[in-house]
Amino acid sequence: TDGIWALEVSSTGSYSARQPITRDVCINSDSITQIDNAVLFATDRGIMLISGSTSQCISDILDSELAFSINSLPHLNKLVNNTRFNSTEFQFLTFREFLKTCRMIYDYIHQRIIIHNPSCTYAYLYSMDSKQWGMMHSNIMSGLNSYPDALAMTSDNDLVNFSQPDNTIEPITALAVTRPFKIDDPNMFKTIDTIIQRGYFKSSHVSQVLYGSNDLFNWHAVWSSTDKYMRGFHGTPYKAFRLVLICKLDKSESLLGFTVQFTPRMLNKPR
C-alpha cells in the first residue's frame, strides 16, 4: 500500500526492499498488464505506465469528476434511439470508477490497449503509436493470455481476436459528442452561421446537431443538418458550443475535424 518498491536479493537468498520506484498504488490487480517494455496498471490517479524506474499517467485527458449523460443535451436521446444504438447503452461511469473493475488487453500487432469493464457496454482504446484515445462498443467479459494475439471472450460466449485485420465491409454507425468549445474570448457571445465537417467521406454519411450554452449546464439546440454542411442560419448568441455527429462511415472513410464561421456579438457594449 506504499507504492512500488525495488527488491534486491541478499547473500542468504532473501528479498528486501531497496528503494521506492513510485508511490502510485494499484487499485485493481486485474488491470496489471505487461506490454513490450513497460507495465500498465490502474490507480486512483488514472492508468499508469511504468518503465524502469519512471512512471507516467497516460489517461489524464480522460479524467472528469462527472460522467457524461445524454440527457444533458436536449433531444439527444431521441436521436440515439433513431440509430442502431439504444439510449441504455450510453450510461457512463466516471473514468476513475470505470478503472476500479477494469481489465486490459494488449494488441501487439496494432499497438493498442483495450481497457474494458465487464459491467459496461463500452471500452476505451489507447493507441501506443499516436498516444490518442478512442471508445468502442464492447461486450468483452475477459481477455485471454495468448500473446501476440489479443483474444477475448464476449458475453455471447464468442472468442474474438482483436489482432486480426478487420475485413468487414458493412458501414460503421458511430456517435461523436465534442467537448464544449469556446471560440476566441471565452466570455464573448458568438453566433455561428457555418460549420463544415472535414475528412474523407461522402457528404450524406454524416449528420450533425449544434448546441449552445452560456453556463455549460443548460444546453439548447441551435441547428442541425443531414449532411456535412451546416450553414445559412442565425439565432441567439452563446458563449460555448457542442457538436453531436451521427456517422455512418464506410471502412475507408474518416473524420478529421471541422471548419466554423462565427460573428462576435458585443452584448455588453451600447450600440
Short mmCIF file of C-alpha atoms in Angstrom, two decimals:
data_model
loop_
_atom_site.label_atom_id
_atom_site.label_comp_id
_atom_site.label_asym_id
_atom_site.label_seq_id
_atom_site.Cartn_x
_atom_site.Cartn_y
_atom_site.Cartn_z
CA THR A 1 0.00 0.00 0.00
CA ASP A 2 3.05 2.27 0.00
CA GLY A 3 3.62 2.14 -3.75
CA ILE A 4 6.02 0.09 -5.86
CA TRP A 5 9.41 -0.82 -4.41
CA ALA A 6 12.53 -2.27 -5.98
CA LEU A 7 13.70 -5.53 -4.38
CA GLU A 8 17.19 -6.92 -4.04
CA VAL A 9 18.41 -10.40 -3.17
CA SER A 10 20.69 -10.71 -0.17
CA SER A 11 23.58 -13.14 0.19
CA THR A 12 21.27 -15.52 2.04
CA GLY A 13 18.73 -15.55 -0.78
CA SER A 14 16.11 -13.43 0.97
CA TYR A 15 14.41 -10.41 -0.61
CA SER A 16 14.49 -6.94 0.86
CA ALA A 17 13.01 -3.61 -0.25
CA ARG A 18 15.71 -1.32 -1.52
CA GLN A 19 14.01 1.88 -2.66
CA PRO A 20 10.58 3.07 -3.81
CA ILE A 21 10.23 3.34 -7.59
CA THR A 22 6.92 5.16 -7.41
CA ARG A 23 4.30 5.96 -4.79
CA ASP A 24 1.45 5.01 -7.14
CA VAL A 25 -0.78 2.34 -5.63
CA CYS A 26 -2.59 -0.18 -7.82
CA ILE A 27 -6.33 -0.25 -7.04
CA ASN A 28 -7.20 -3.22 -9.24
CA SER A 29 -4.93 -6.24 -9.61
CA ASP A 30 -6.86 -7.41 -12.70
CA SER A 31 -5.73 -4.26 -14.52
CA ILE A 32 -2.00 -5.08 -14.37
CA THR A 33 -0.88 -5.64 -17.96
CA GLN A 34 2.57 -6.35 -19.36
CA ILE A 35 3.48 -4.73 -22.68
CA ASP A 36 6.76 -4.76 -24.61
CA ASN A 37 8.96 -2.69 -22.29
CA ALA A 38 6.57 -1.45 -19.60
CA VAL A 39 3.70 -2.38 -17.30
CA LEU A 40 0.27 -0.76 -17.14
CA PHE A 41 -1.93 -0.64 -14.04
CA ALA A 42 -4.90 1.31 -12.69
CA THR A 43 -4.60 3.77 -9.80
CA ASP A 44 -6.81 6.43 -8.23
CA ARG A 45 -5.00 8.92 -10.46
CA GLY A 46 -5.62 7.00 -13.70
CA ILE A 47 -3.77 4.47 -15.83
CA MET A 48 -0.07 4.47 -15.05
CA LEU A 49 2.68 3.24 -17.36
CA ILE A 50 5.83 2.20 -15.52
CA SER A 51 9.07 1.55 -17.38
CA GLY A 52 12.28 1.04 -15.45
CA SER A 53 12.27 3.48 -12.55
CA THR A 54 9.91 6.03 -14.12
CA SER A 55 6.13 6.10 -14.31
CA GLN A 56 3.67 8.37 -16.07
CA CYS A 57 -0.09 8.74 -16.25
CA ILE A 58 -1.40 8.21 -19.79
CA SER A 59 -5.07 8.92 -19.07
CA ASP A 60 -5.07 12.48 -17.69
CA ILE A 61 -7.13 13.70 -20.65
CA LEU A 62 -9.99 11.34 -19.71
CA ASP A 63 -10.26 12.37 -16.08
CA SER A 64 -13.53 14.04 -15.13
CA GLU A 65 -15.47 14.38 -11.90
CA LEU A 66 -18.80 13.90 -13.69
CA ALA A 67 -19.80 11.25 -16.20
CA PHE A 68 -21.36 12.35 -19.48
CA SER A 69 -25.14 11.91 -19.71
CA ILE A 70 -27.09 12.05 -22.97
CA ASN A 71 -29.92 13.68 -21.00
CA SER A 72 -27.75 16.79 -20.61
CA LEU A 73 -28.34 17.62 -24.29
CA PRO A 74 -31.98 18.18 -25.34
CA HIS A 75 -33.47 15.59 -27.72
CA LEU A 76 -30.19 13.64 -27.93
CA ASN A 77 -31.81 10.50 -26.52
CA LYS A 78 -34.36 10.59 -29.37
CA LEU A 79 -31.59 10.94 -31.94
CA VAL A 80 -29.74 8.00 -30.42
CA ASN A 81 -32.84 5.80 -30.48
CA ASN A 82 -33.29 6.56 -34.19
CA THR A 83 -29.93 4.92 -34.90
CA ARG A 84 -28.95 1.30 -34.31
CA PHE A 85 -27.95 2.29 -30.78
CA ASN A 86 -30.11 2.26 -27.68
CA SER A 87 -30.06 5.05 -25.12
CA THR A 88 -29.47 2.46 -22.37
CA GLU A 89 -26.05 1.80 -23.92
CA PHE A 90 -24.97 5.34 -23.08
CA GLN A 91 -24.89 5.04 -19.32
CA PHE A 92 -21.35 6.04 -18.47
CA LEU A 93 -19.26 5.81 -15.32
CA THR A 94 -16.64 8.35 -14.41
CA PHE A 95 -13.28 7.14 -15.67
CA ARG A 96 -11.95 6.59 -12.15
CA GLU A 97 -14.99 4.48 -11.26
CA PHE A 98 -14.56 2.57 -14.53
CA LEU A 99 -10.95 1.71 -13.59
CA LYS A 100 -11.86 0.09 -10.27
CA THR A 101 -13.08 -3.09 -12.01
CA CYS A 102 -11.48 -2.72 -15.44
CA ARG A 103 -9.23 -5.13 -17.31
CA MET A 104 -6.80 -4.52 -20.15
CA ILE A 105 -5.93 -6.35 -23.36
CA TYR A 106 -2.70 -5.61 -25.21
CA ASP A 107 -2.98 -5.78 -29.00
CA TYR A 108 0.67 -6.10 -30.01
CA ILE A 109 0.04 -6.19 -33.77
CA HIS A 110 -1.95 -2.93 -33.85
CA GLN A 111 -0.04 -1.41 -30.91
CA ARG A 112 -3.10 -0.52 -28.89
CA ILE A 113 -4.54 -1.14 -25.45
CA ILE A 114 -8.19 -2.11 -24.93
CA ILE A 115 -9.47 -1.09 -21.50
CA HIS A 116 -12.80 -2.81 -20.83
CA ASN A 117 -15.12 -3.32 -17.89
CA PRO A 118 -17.36 -6.43 -17.85
CA SER A 119 -20.22 -4.37 -16.37
CA CYS A 120 -20.12 -1.69 -19.10
CA THR A 121 -21.20 -1.72 -22.74
CA TYR A 122 -18.25 0.38 -23.88
CA ALA A 123 -14.46 0.17 -23.79
CA TYR A 124 -11.60 2.62 -24.17
CA LEU A 125 -8.90 2.28 -26.81
CA TYR A 126 -5.40 3.73 -26.45
CA SER A 127 -3.01 3.87 -29.41
CA MET A 128 0.62 3.37 -28.42
CA ASP A 129 1.71 4.99 -31.69
CA SER A 130 -0.39 8.17 -31.78
CA LYS A 131 -0.95 8.44 -27.98
CA GLN A 132 -4.63 9.11 -28.76
CA TRP A 133 -7.75 7.76 -27.03
CA GLY A 134 -10.95 6.41 -28.51
CA MET A 135 -14.04 4.43 -27.49
CA MET A 136 -15.89 1.44 -28.90
CA HIS A 137 -18.92 -0.70 -28.17
CA SER A 138 -17.93 -3.65 -26.01
CA ASN A 139 -19.37 -6.86 -24.64
CA ILE A 140 -15.97 -8.22 -23.57
CA MET A 141 -16.03 -10.30 -20.41
CA SER A 142 -12.37 -11.31 -20.12
CA GLY A 143 -9.12 -11.38 -22.04
CA LEU A 144 -7.05 -14.49 -22.72
CA ASN A 145 -3.29 -14.76 -22.39
CA SER A 146 -2.32 -15.56 -25.98
CA TYR A 147 0.49 -13.16 -26.92
CA PRO A 148 0.95 -11.79 -29.57
CA ASP A 149 -2.77 -12.25 -30.35
CA ALA A 150 -5.33 -10.19 -28.44
CA LEU A 151 -8.00 -12.78 -27.64
CA ALA A 152 -11.12 -12.14 -25.58
CA MET A 153 -14.35 -13.84 -24.56
CA THR A 154 -17.60 -11.92 -25.02
CA SER A 155 -20.89 -12.09 -23.12
CA ASP A 156 -22.22 -14.22 -26.01
CA ASN A 157 -19.51 -16.83 -25.30
CA ASP A 158 -17.74 -15.95 -28.54
CA LEU A 159 -13.97 -15.94 -28.87
CA VAL A 160 -12.77 -12.85 -30.74
CA ASN A 161 -9.30 -11.88 -31.92
CA PHE A 162 -8.68 -8.13 -32.00
CA SER A 163 -5.32 -8.66 -33.69
CA GLN A 164 -6.89 -9.94 -36.90
CA PRO A 165 -7.47 -7.49 -39.78
CA ASP A 166 -10.98 -6.06 -39.95
CA ASN A 167 -12.45 -7.42 -43.19
CA THR A 168 -16.00 -6.20 -42.63
CA ILE A 169 -17.50 -4.20 -45.48
CA GLU A 170 -20.65 -3.00 -43.73
CA PRO A 171 -20.82 0.70 -42.81
CA ILE A 172 -19.98 1.59 -39.22
CA THR A 173 -22.52 3.62 -37.26
CA ALA A 174 -20.86 5.96 -34.78
CA LEU A 175 -21.91 8.72 -32.41
CA ALA A 176 -19.47 11.52 -31.55
CA VAL A 177 -20.09 14.25 -28.98
CA THR A 178 -17.50 17.01 -28.69
CA ARG A 179 -16.45 18.67 -25.51
CA PRO A 180 -17.65 22.26 -25.04
CA PHE A 181 -15.62 24.62 -27.21
CA LYS A 182 -15.31 28.38 -26.78
CA ILE A 183 -14.03 30.33 -29.78
CA ASP A 184 -11.60 33.20 -29.13
CA ASP A 185 -12.70 35.10 -26.00
CA PRO A 186 -14.46 32.58 -23.70
CA ASN A 187 -16.70 35.30 -22.24
CA MET A 188 -17.77 36.73 -25.58
CA PHE A 189 -21.12 35.87 -27.15
CA LYS A 190 -20.95 34.45 -30.68
CA THR A 191 -23.38 33.49 -33.39
CA ILE A 192 -22.24 30.57 -35.54
CA ASP A 193 -23.57 30.62 -39.10
CA THR A 194 -21.47 27.91 -40.81
CA ILE A 195 -19.96 24.57 -39.84
CA ILE A 196 -18.38 22.21 -42.38
CA GLN A 197 -17.13 18.77 -41.38
CA ARG A 198 -13.76 17.84 -42.86
CA GLY A 199 -12.38 14.44 -43.74
CA TYR A 200 -12.63 11.68 -46.30
CA PHE A 201 -16.29 10.65 -46.50
CA LYS A 202 -19.43 11.13 -48.55
CA SER A 203 -21.34 14.24 -47.55
CA SER A 204 -24.54 12.38 -46.68
CA HIS A 205 -22.74 9.94 -44.36
CA VAL A 206 -22.57 12.50 -41.53
CA SER A 207 -25.46 14.24 -39.75
CA GLN A 208 -24.83 16.89 -37.13
CA VAL A 209 -26.53 18.88 -34.39
CA LEU A 210 -25.18 22.11 -32.87
CA TYR A 211 -25.86 23.01 -29.23
CA GLY A 212 -25.18 26.29 -27.44
CA SER A 213 -24.88 27.32 -23.79
CA ASN A 214 -23.90 30.29 -21.65
CA ASP A 215 -23.17 28.42 -18.41
CA LEU A 216 -22.07 24.92 -19.59
CA PHE A 217 -25.02 23.41 -17.69
CA ASN A 218 -28.08 24.33 -19.73
CA TRP A 219 -27.75 23.44 -23.41
CA HIS A 220 -30.04 24.47 -26.26
CA ALA A 221 -30.32 23.01 -29.75
CA VAL A 222 -29.27 25.67 -32.27
CA TRP A 223 -29.37 23.96 -35.67
CA SER A 224 -28.99 20.62 -37.40
CA SER A 225 -28.28 19.15 -40.81
CA THR A 226 -28.36 15.77 -42.53
CA ASP A 227 -25.02 16.20 -44.28
CA LYS A 228 -21.58 17.67 -43.61
CA TYR A 229 -22.74 21.25 -44.30
CA MET A 230 -24.49 23.32 -41.66
CA ARG A 231 -24.91 26.91 -42.84
CA GLY A 232 -27.31 29.73 -43.58
CA PHE A 233 -28.66 30.04 -40.04
CA HIS A 234 -28.59 32.66 -37.30
CA GLY A 235 -30.09 32.96 -33.87
CA THR A 236 -29.40 33.57 -30.22
CA PRO A 237 -25.68 34.06 -29.48
CA TYR A 238 -23.96 31.78 -26.96
CA LYS A 239 -20.60 31.61 -25.20
CA ALA A 240 -19.95 27.89 -25.67
CA PHE A 241 -20.98 25.23 -28.17
CA ARG A 242 -21.03 21.46 -28.62
CA LEU A 243 -21.44 19.30 -31.70
CA VAL A 244 -23.13 15.92 -31.95
CA LEU A 245 -22.26 13.85 -35.02
CA ILE A 246 -24.14 10.76 -36.16
CA CYS A 247 -21.97 8.98 -38.70
CA LYS A 248 -22.47 6.00 -40.96
CA LEU A 249 -19.00 5.59 -42.40
CA ASP A 250 -17.60 3.07 -44.83
CA LYS A 251 -14.38 1.30 -43.91
CA SER A 252 -12.20 3.71 -45.92
CA GLU A 253 -13.88 6.88 -44.60
CA SER A 254 -12.74 9.05 -41.71
CA LEU A 255 -13.39 12.36 -39.95
CA LEU A 256 -10.56 14.84 -39.42
CA GLY A 257 -12.17 17.96 -37.94
CA PHE A 258 -14.46 20.84 -38.84
CA THR A 259 -14.40 24.45 -40.01
CA VAL A 260 -16.51 27.03 -38.18
CA GLN A 261 -17.52 30.58 -39.12
CA PHE A 262 -18.98 32.88 -36.48
CA THR A 263 -19.83 36.51 -35.70
CA PRO A 264 -18.95 38.11 -32.33
CA ARG A 265 -21.84 39.74 -30.50
CA MET A 266 -20.76 42.53 -28.15
CA LEU A 267 -23.83 42.45 -25.93
CA ASN A 268 -22.08 44.30 -23.12
CA LYS A 269 -21.45 47.40 -25.23
CA PRO A 270 -24.03 50.04 -26.24
CA ARG A 271 -24.61 50.36 -29.97
#
